[in-house]
Amino acid sequence: MTEGQKPTSKIVVLISGSGSNLQSIINACEENNIDAQISAVISNKYNVKGLDRAAAANIPSIVIDHHAFETRQAFDQYLAEVISGFTPDLIILAGFMRILTEEFVNQFVGKLINIHPSLLPAYPGLNTHQRAIEAGDRTAGATVHFVTPELDGGPSILRAQVAVLENDTSDALAARVLTIEHQIYPTVAQWFCEGRIGMKDGIVFFDGVQIDKLGLLFTPQSEH
Ligand code: GRF
């Protein structure tokens, strides 16, 4: 590292499943689109595809099976200890299907981000695509947000919209939303690592300017 150069950020990614968002972050790091290294991937489940993706990229992975803990608090406390051991600058929830305790979140608040497959604040929780289709929504999408103790309730950073098509199924819509997730998550990770975004007192700042409560709206490259 030359003098004056910022050190590369350290990221820890938490997963529970397929890890396609993890893959988008791995790719972006490898292509130098994110100035960071992934120190570890942590999964609360064994034998998930995301662990294979970590192995293929030579990233250390750890499974912390939540069934091995008597309480949510005990699991979260251990998880927090393991994460802290990597002294990460950024913790990315990428399909991590566990509700985190307030104590856990408060420990990492401001450097903990999540991606949710809806245009928050619409449809926090599960089955977002089915709910959007049943409500007759014309648009769906995904949101990257800072994590606060309220489930899917932290302030939004970046959202991307996807049209809901006639006769759409929740699987088809989910696949189209996932494609756009893979664009917005690396974008936000890079903004964070560059120091362009941050959260203070529950308000998100981008380049020092407070952003809209709904977050910034992503414009796909192809539309430029
Ligand atoms: C994504 O739809 C993400 O928005 C949600 O969980 C899913 C994870 O998918 N939080 P993957 O494991 O990244 O493929």
CSV table of C-alpha atoms and ligand atoms in Angstrom, one decimal:
chain,number,residue,atom,x,y,z
A,1,MET,CA,0.0,0.0,0.0
A,2,THR,CA,1.4,3.4,-0.9
A,3,GLU,CA,1.3,6.3,1.4
A,4,GLY,CA,-2.1,8.0,1.6
A,5,GLN,CA,-3.9,5.1,0.1
A,6,LYS,CA,-6.9,3.9,2.0
A,7,PRO,CA,-6.6,0.3,3.3
A,8,THR,CA,-8.9,-2.2,1.7
A,9,SER,CA,-12.1,-2.7,3.7
A,10,LYS,CA,-12.9,-6.0,5.4
A,11,ILE,CA,-16.3,-7.5,4.8
A,12,VAL,CA,-18.1,-10.4,6.6
A,13,VAL,CA,-21.1,-11.9,4.7
A,14,LEU,CA,-23.9,-13.8,6.5
A,15,ILE,CA,-25.9,-16.3,4.5
A,16,SER,CA,-28.5,-19.0,5.0
A,17,GLY,CA,-28.9,-20.4,1.5
A,18,SER,CA,-28.1,-20.1,-2.2
A,19,GLY,CA,-25.8,-17.1,-1.8
A,20,SER,CA,-26.4,-15.5,-5.2
A,21,ASN,CA,-26.1,-12.1,-3.6
A,22,LEU,CA,-22.9,-13.3,-2.0
A,23,GLN,CA,-21.7,-14.3,-5.4
A,24,SER,CA,-22.4,-10.8,-6.8
A,25,ILE,CA,-20.3,-9.3,-3.9
A,26,ILE,CA,-17.5,-11.9,-4.5
A,27,ASN,CA,-17.4,-11.0,-8.2
A,28,ALA,CA,-17.4,-7.3,-7.6
A,29,CYS,CA,-14.5,-7.7,-5.2
A,30,GLU,CA,-12.6,-9.8,-7.7
A,31,GLU,CA,-13.2,-7.3,-10.4
A,32,ASN,CA,-12.1,-4.5,-8.2
A,33,ASN,CA,-15.5,-2.9,-8.3
A,34,ILE,CA,-15.6,-3.1,-4.6
A,35,ASP,CA,-12.4,-2.0,-2.8
A,36,ALA,CA,-12.7,-4.7,-0.2
A,37,GLN,CA,-11.8,-8.3,0.7
A,38,ILE,CA,-14.3,-10.7,2.1
A,39,SER,CA,-12.7,-12.0,5.4
A,40,ALA,CA,-15.3,-14.6,6.0
A,41,VAL,CA,-18.7,-16.1,5.1
A,42,ILE,CA,-20.8,-17.2,8.0
A,43,SER,CA,-23.8,-19.5,7.5
A,44,ASN,CA,-26.3,-20.6,10.1
A,45,LYS,CA,-27.0,-23.7,7.9
A,46,TYR,CA,-24.8,-26.6,6.7
A,47,ASN,CA,-24.7,-27.7,3.1
A,48,VAL,CA,-26.0,-24.6,1.4
A,49,LYS,CA,-24.8,-23.5,-2.0
A,50,GLY,CA,-23.4,-20.2,-0.6
A,51,LEU,CA,-20.8,-22.2,1.3
A,52,ASP,CA,-19.7,-23.8,-2.0
A,53,ARG,CA,-19.4,-20.3,-3.6
A,54,ALA,CA,-17.2,-19.2,-0.7
A,55,ALA,CA,-15.0,-22.3,-1.1
A,56,ALA,CA,-14.7,-21.7,-4.8
A,57,ALA,CA,-13.5,-18.2,-4.1
A,58,ASN,CA,-11.1,-19.3,-1.4
A,59,ILE,CA,-12.9,-17.4,1.3
A,60,PRO,CA,-13.0,-18.9,4.8
A,61,SER,CA,-16.4,-20.0,5.8
A,62,ILE,CA,-17.9,-20.9,9.2
A,63,VAL,CA,-21.2,-22.6,10.0
A,64,ILE,CA,-22.8,-21.6,13.2
A,65,ASP,CA,-25.9,-23.8,13.5
A,66,HIS,CA,-28.5,-22.0,15.5
A,67,HIS,CA,-30.0,-25.3,16.6
A,68,ALA,CA,-26.9,-25.7,18.8
A,69,PHE,CA,-28.0,-22.8,21.0
A,70,GLU,CA,-30.7,-22.8,23.6
A,71,THR,CA,-31.8,-19.2,23.0
A,72,ARG,CA,-31.7,-16.6,20.3
A,73,GLN,CA,-29.6,-14.4,22.6
A,74,ALA,CA,-27.0,-17.1,23.0
A,75,PHE,CA,-26.8,-17.7,19.2
A,76,ASP,CA,-26.5,-13.9,18.5
A,77,GLN,CA,-23.9,-13.4,21.2
A,78,TYR,CA,-21.7,-16.1,19.8
A,79,LEU,CA,-22.3,-14.9,16.2
A,80,ALA,CA,-21.3,-11.4,17.3
A,81,GLU,CA,-18.1,-12.7,18.9
A,82,VAL,CA,-17.1,-14.6,15.8
A,83,ILE,CA,-17.9,-11.6,13.5
A,84,SER,CA,-15.9,-9.3,15.8
A,85,GLY,CA,-12.9,-11.6,15.5
A,86,PHE,CA,-12.6,-10.5,11.9
A,87,THR,CA,-12.8,-6.8,12.8
A,88,PRO,CA,-15.0,-6.1,9.7
A,89,ASP,CA,-15.7,-2.6,8.4
A,90,LEU,CA,-18.9,-3.9,6.9
A,91,ILE,CA,-21.3,-6.8,7.6
A,92,ILE,CA,-23.5,-7.8,4.8
A,93,LEU,CA,-26.7,-9.9,5.3
A,94,ALA,CA,-27.2,-11.8,2.1
A,95,GLY,CA,-30.2,-14.0,2.5
A,96,PHE,CA,-29.5,-14.5,6.2
A,97,MET,CA,-32.8,-15.9,7.4
A,98,ARG,CA,-32.6,-15.2,11.1
A,99,ILE,CA,-34.2,-12.4,13.1
A,100,LEU,CA,-31.4,-10.7,15.0
A,101,THR,CA,-31.7,-9.4,18.5
A,102,GLU,CA,-31.6,-5.8,19.4
A,103,GLU,CA,-28.3,-6.4,21.3
A,104,PHE,CA,-26.7,-7.9,18.2
A,105,VAL,CA,-27.9,-5.1,15.9
A,106,ASN,CA,-26.9,-2.3,18.3
A,107,GLN,CA,-23.4,-3.7,18.5
A,108,PHE,CA,-22.9,-3.3,14.7
A,109,VAL,CA,-25.4,-0.5,13.9
A,110,GLY,CA,-24.1,1.7,11.1
A,111,LYS,CA,-22.0,-1.1,9.5
A,112,LEU,CA,-24.7,-3.7,9.1
A,113,ILE,CA,-26.7,-3.8,5.8
A,114,ASN,CA,-29.4,-6.0,4.4
A,115,ILE,CA,-31.1,-6.6,1.0
A,116,HIS,CA,-34.9,-7.1,1.0
A,117,PRO,CA,-36.9,-8.3,-2.0
A,118,SER,CA,-39.5,-5.5,-2.0
A,119,LEU,CA,-39.8,-1.8,-2.3
A,120,LEU,CA,-39.6,-1.1,1.4
A,121,PRO,CA,-41.5,0.0,3.5
A,122,ALA,CA,-44.0,-2.2,1.5
A,123,TYR,CA,-43.9,-5.9,2.4
A,124,PRO,CA,-41.4,-6.4,5.2
A,125,GLY,CA,-41.1,-10.1,6.1
A,126,LEU,CA,-41.6,-13.1,3.9
A,127,ASN,CA,-43.5,-13.9,0.6
A,128,THR,CA,-42.9,-10.4,-0.7
A,129,HIS,CA,-43.5,-11.3,-4.4
A,130,GLN,CA,-46.7,-13.2,-3.8
A,131,ARG,CA,-48.0,-10.3,-1.7
A,132,ALA,CA,-47.1,-7.8,-4.4
A,133,ILE,CA,-48.9,-9.8,-7.1
A,134,GLU,CA,-52.0,-10.4,-5.0
A,135,ALA,CA,-52.2,-6.7,-4.2
A,136,GLY,CA,-52.2,-6.0,-7.9
A,137,ASP,CA,-49.0,-3.9,-7.7
A,138,ARG,CA,-47.6,-2.8,-11.1
A,139,THR,CA,-44.1,-2.4,-9.7
A,140,ALA,CA,-42.0,-4.6,-7.3
A,141,GLY,CA,-38.3,-4.4,-6.5
A,142,ALA,CA,-35.6,-4.7,-3.9
A,143,THR,CA,-34.2,-2.4,-1.3
A,144,VAL,CA,-30.8,-2.2,0.4
A,145,HIS,CA,-31.0,-0.7,3.8
A,146,PHE,CA,-29.1,-0.2,7.0
A,147,VAL,CA,-30.2,-2.7,9.7
A,148,THR,CA,-31.9,-1.4,12.8
A,149,PRO,CA,-33.6,-3.5,15.5
A,150,GLU,CA,-37.0,-3.2,13.7
A,151,LEU,CA,-37.3,-6.1,11.2
A,152,ASP,CA,-36.8,-4.8,7.6
A,153,GLY,CA,-37.4,-1.4,9.1
A,154,GLY,CA,-34.0,0.3,8.9
A,155,PRO,CA,-33.4,3.3,6.7
A,156,SER,CA,-33.3,2.6,3.0
A,157,ILE,CA,-30.1,3.3,0.9
A,158,LEU,CA,-30.9,2.2,-2.6
A,159,ARG,CA,-34.0,0.6,-4.2
A,160,ALA,CA,-34.5,-0.7,-7.7
A,161,GLN,CA,-37.8,-1.2,-9.4
A,162,VAL,CA,-39.0,-4.1,-11.6
A,163,ALA,CA,-42.3,-4.2,-13.5
A,164,VAL,CA,-44.9,-6.8,-12.4
A,165,LEU,CA,-46.0,-8.4,-15.6
A,166,GLU,CA,-49.5,-9.7,-16.5
A,167,ASN,CA,-49.9,-13.3,-15.2
A,168,ASP,CA,-46.6,-13.0,-13.3
A,169,THR,CA,-45.8,-15.8,-10.9
A,170,SER,CA,-44.0,-15.2,-7.7
A,171,ASP,CA,-41.1,-17.3,-8.9
A,172,ALA,CA,-40.8,-15.4,-12.2
A,173,LEU,CA,-41.0,-12.1,-10.4
A,174,ALA,CA,-38.5,-13.3,-7.8
A,175,ALA,CA,-36.0,-14.2,-10.5
A,176,ARG,CA,-36.3,-10.8,-12.2
A,177,VAL,CA,-35.9,-9.0,-8.8
A,178,LEU,CA,-32.9,-11.2,-8.0
A,179,THR,CA,-31.2,-10.0,-11.1
A,180,ILE,CA,-31.5,-6.4,-10.0
A,181,GLU,CA,-30.5,-7.3,-6.5
A,182,HIS,CA,-27.1,-8.4,-7.9
A,183,GLN,CA,-26.6,-4.9,-9.3
A,184,ILE,CA,-27.6,-2.8,-6.3
A,185,TYR,CA,-26.0,-4.8,-3.5
A,186,PRO,CA,-22.4,-4.5,-4.9
A,187,THR,CA,-23.1,-0.8,-5.7
A,188,VAL,CA,-24.0,-0.1,-2.1
A,189,ALA,CA,-21.1,-2.1,-0.7
A,190,GLN,CA,-18.7,-0.1,-2.8
A,191,TRP,CA,-20.3,3.2,-1.7
A,192,PHE,CA,-19.9,2.1,1.9
A,193,CYS,CA,-16.3,1.1,1.4
A,194,GLU,CA,-15.5,4.4,-0.3
A,195,GLY,CA,-17.0,6.2,2.7
A,196,ARG,CA,-19.8,7.7,0.5
A,197,ILE,CA,-22.7,6.4,2.6
A,198,GLY,CA,-23.2,6.3,6.3
A,199,MET,CA,-26.0,6.4,8.8
A,200,LYS,CA,-26.2,8.9,11.7
A,201,ASP,CA,-29.1,9.0,14.2
A,202,GLY,CA,-31.1,6.8,11.8
A,203,ILE,CA,-30.6,9.1,8.8
A,204,VAL,CA,-28.7,8.1,5.7
A,205,PHE,CA,-26.1,10.4,4.2
A,206,PHE,CA,-24.7,10.1,0.7
A,207,ASP,CA,-21.7,12.2,-0.1
A,208,GLY,CA,-22.5,14.1,3.1
A,209,VAL,CA,-26.1,14.9,2.0
A,210,GLN,CA,-29.1,13.5,3.7
A,211,ILE,CA,-31.1,11.3,1.3
A,212,ASP,CA,-34.8,10.7,0.9
A,213,LYS,CA,-36.4,8.4,3.5
A,214,LEU,CA,-37.2,5.9,0.7
A,215,GLY,CA,-33.6,5.8,-0.3
A,216,LEU,CA,-32.0,6.5,-3.7
A,217,LEU,CA,-33.6,5.1,-6.8
A,218,PHE,CA,-31.3,2.8,-9.0
A,219,THR,CA,-31.2,3.4,-12.7
A,220,PRO,CA,-30.1,0.3,-14.6
A,221,GLN,CA,-27.1,0.8,-16.9
A,222,SER,CA,-29.1,-0.1,-19.9
A,223,GLU,CA,-31.3,2.9,-19.5
A,224,HIS,CA,-28.5,5.4,-19.6
B,1,GRF,C1,-32.8,-12.5,-1.8
B,1,GRF,O1,-34.0,-12.4,-2.5
B,1,GRF,C2,-32.7,-11.4,-0.8
B,1,GRF,O2,-33.3,-10.2,-1.1
B,1,GRF,C3,-33.4,-12.0,0.4
B,1,GRF,O3,-33.1,-13.4,0.4
B,1,GRF,C4,-32.7,-13.8,-0.9
B,1,GRF,C5,-31.4,-14.4,-0.9
B,1,GRF,O4,-31.0,-14.9,-2.1
B,1,GRF,N1,-33.0,-11.3,1.6
B,1,GRF,P1,-29.5,-15.4,-2.2
B,1,GRF,O5,-29.2,-16.4,-1.1
B,1,GRF,O6,-28.6,-14.3,-2.2
B,1,GRF,O7,-29.5,-16.1,-3.6
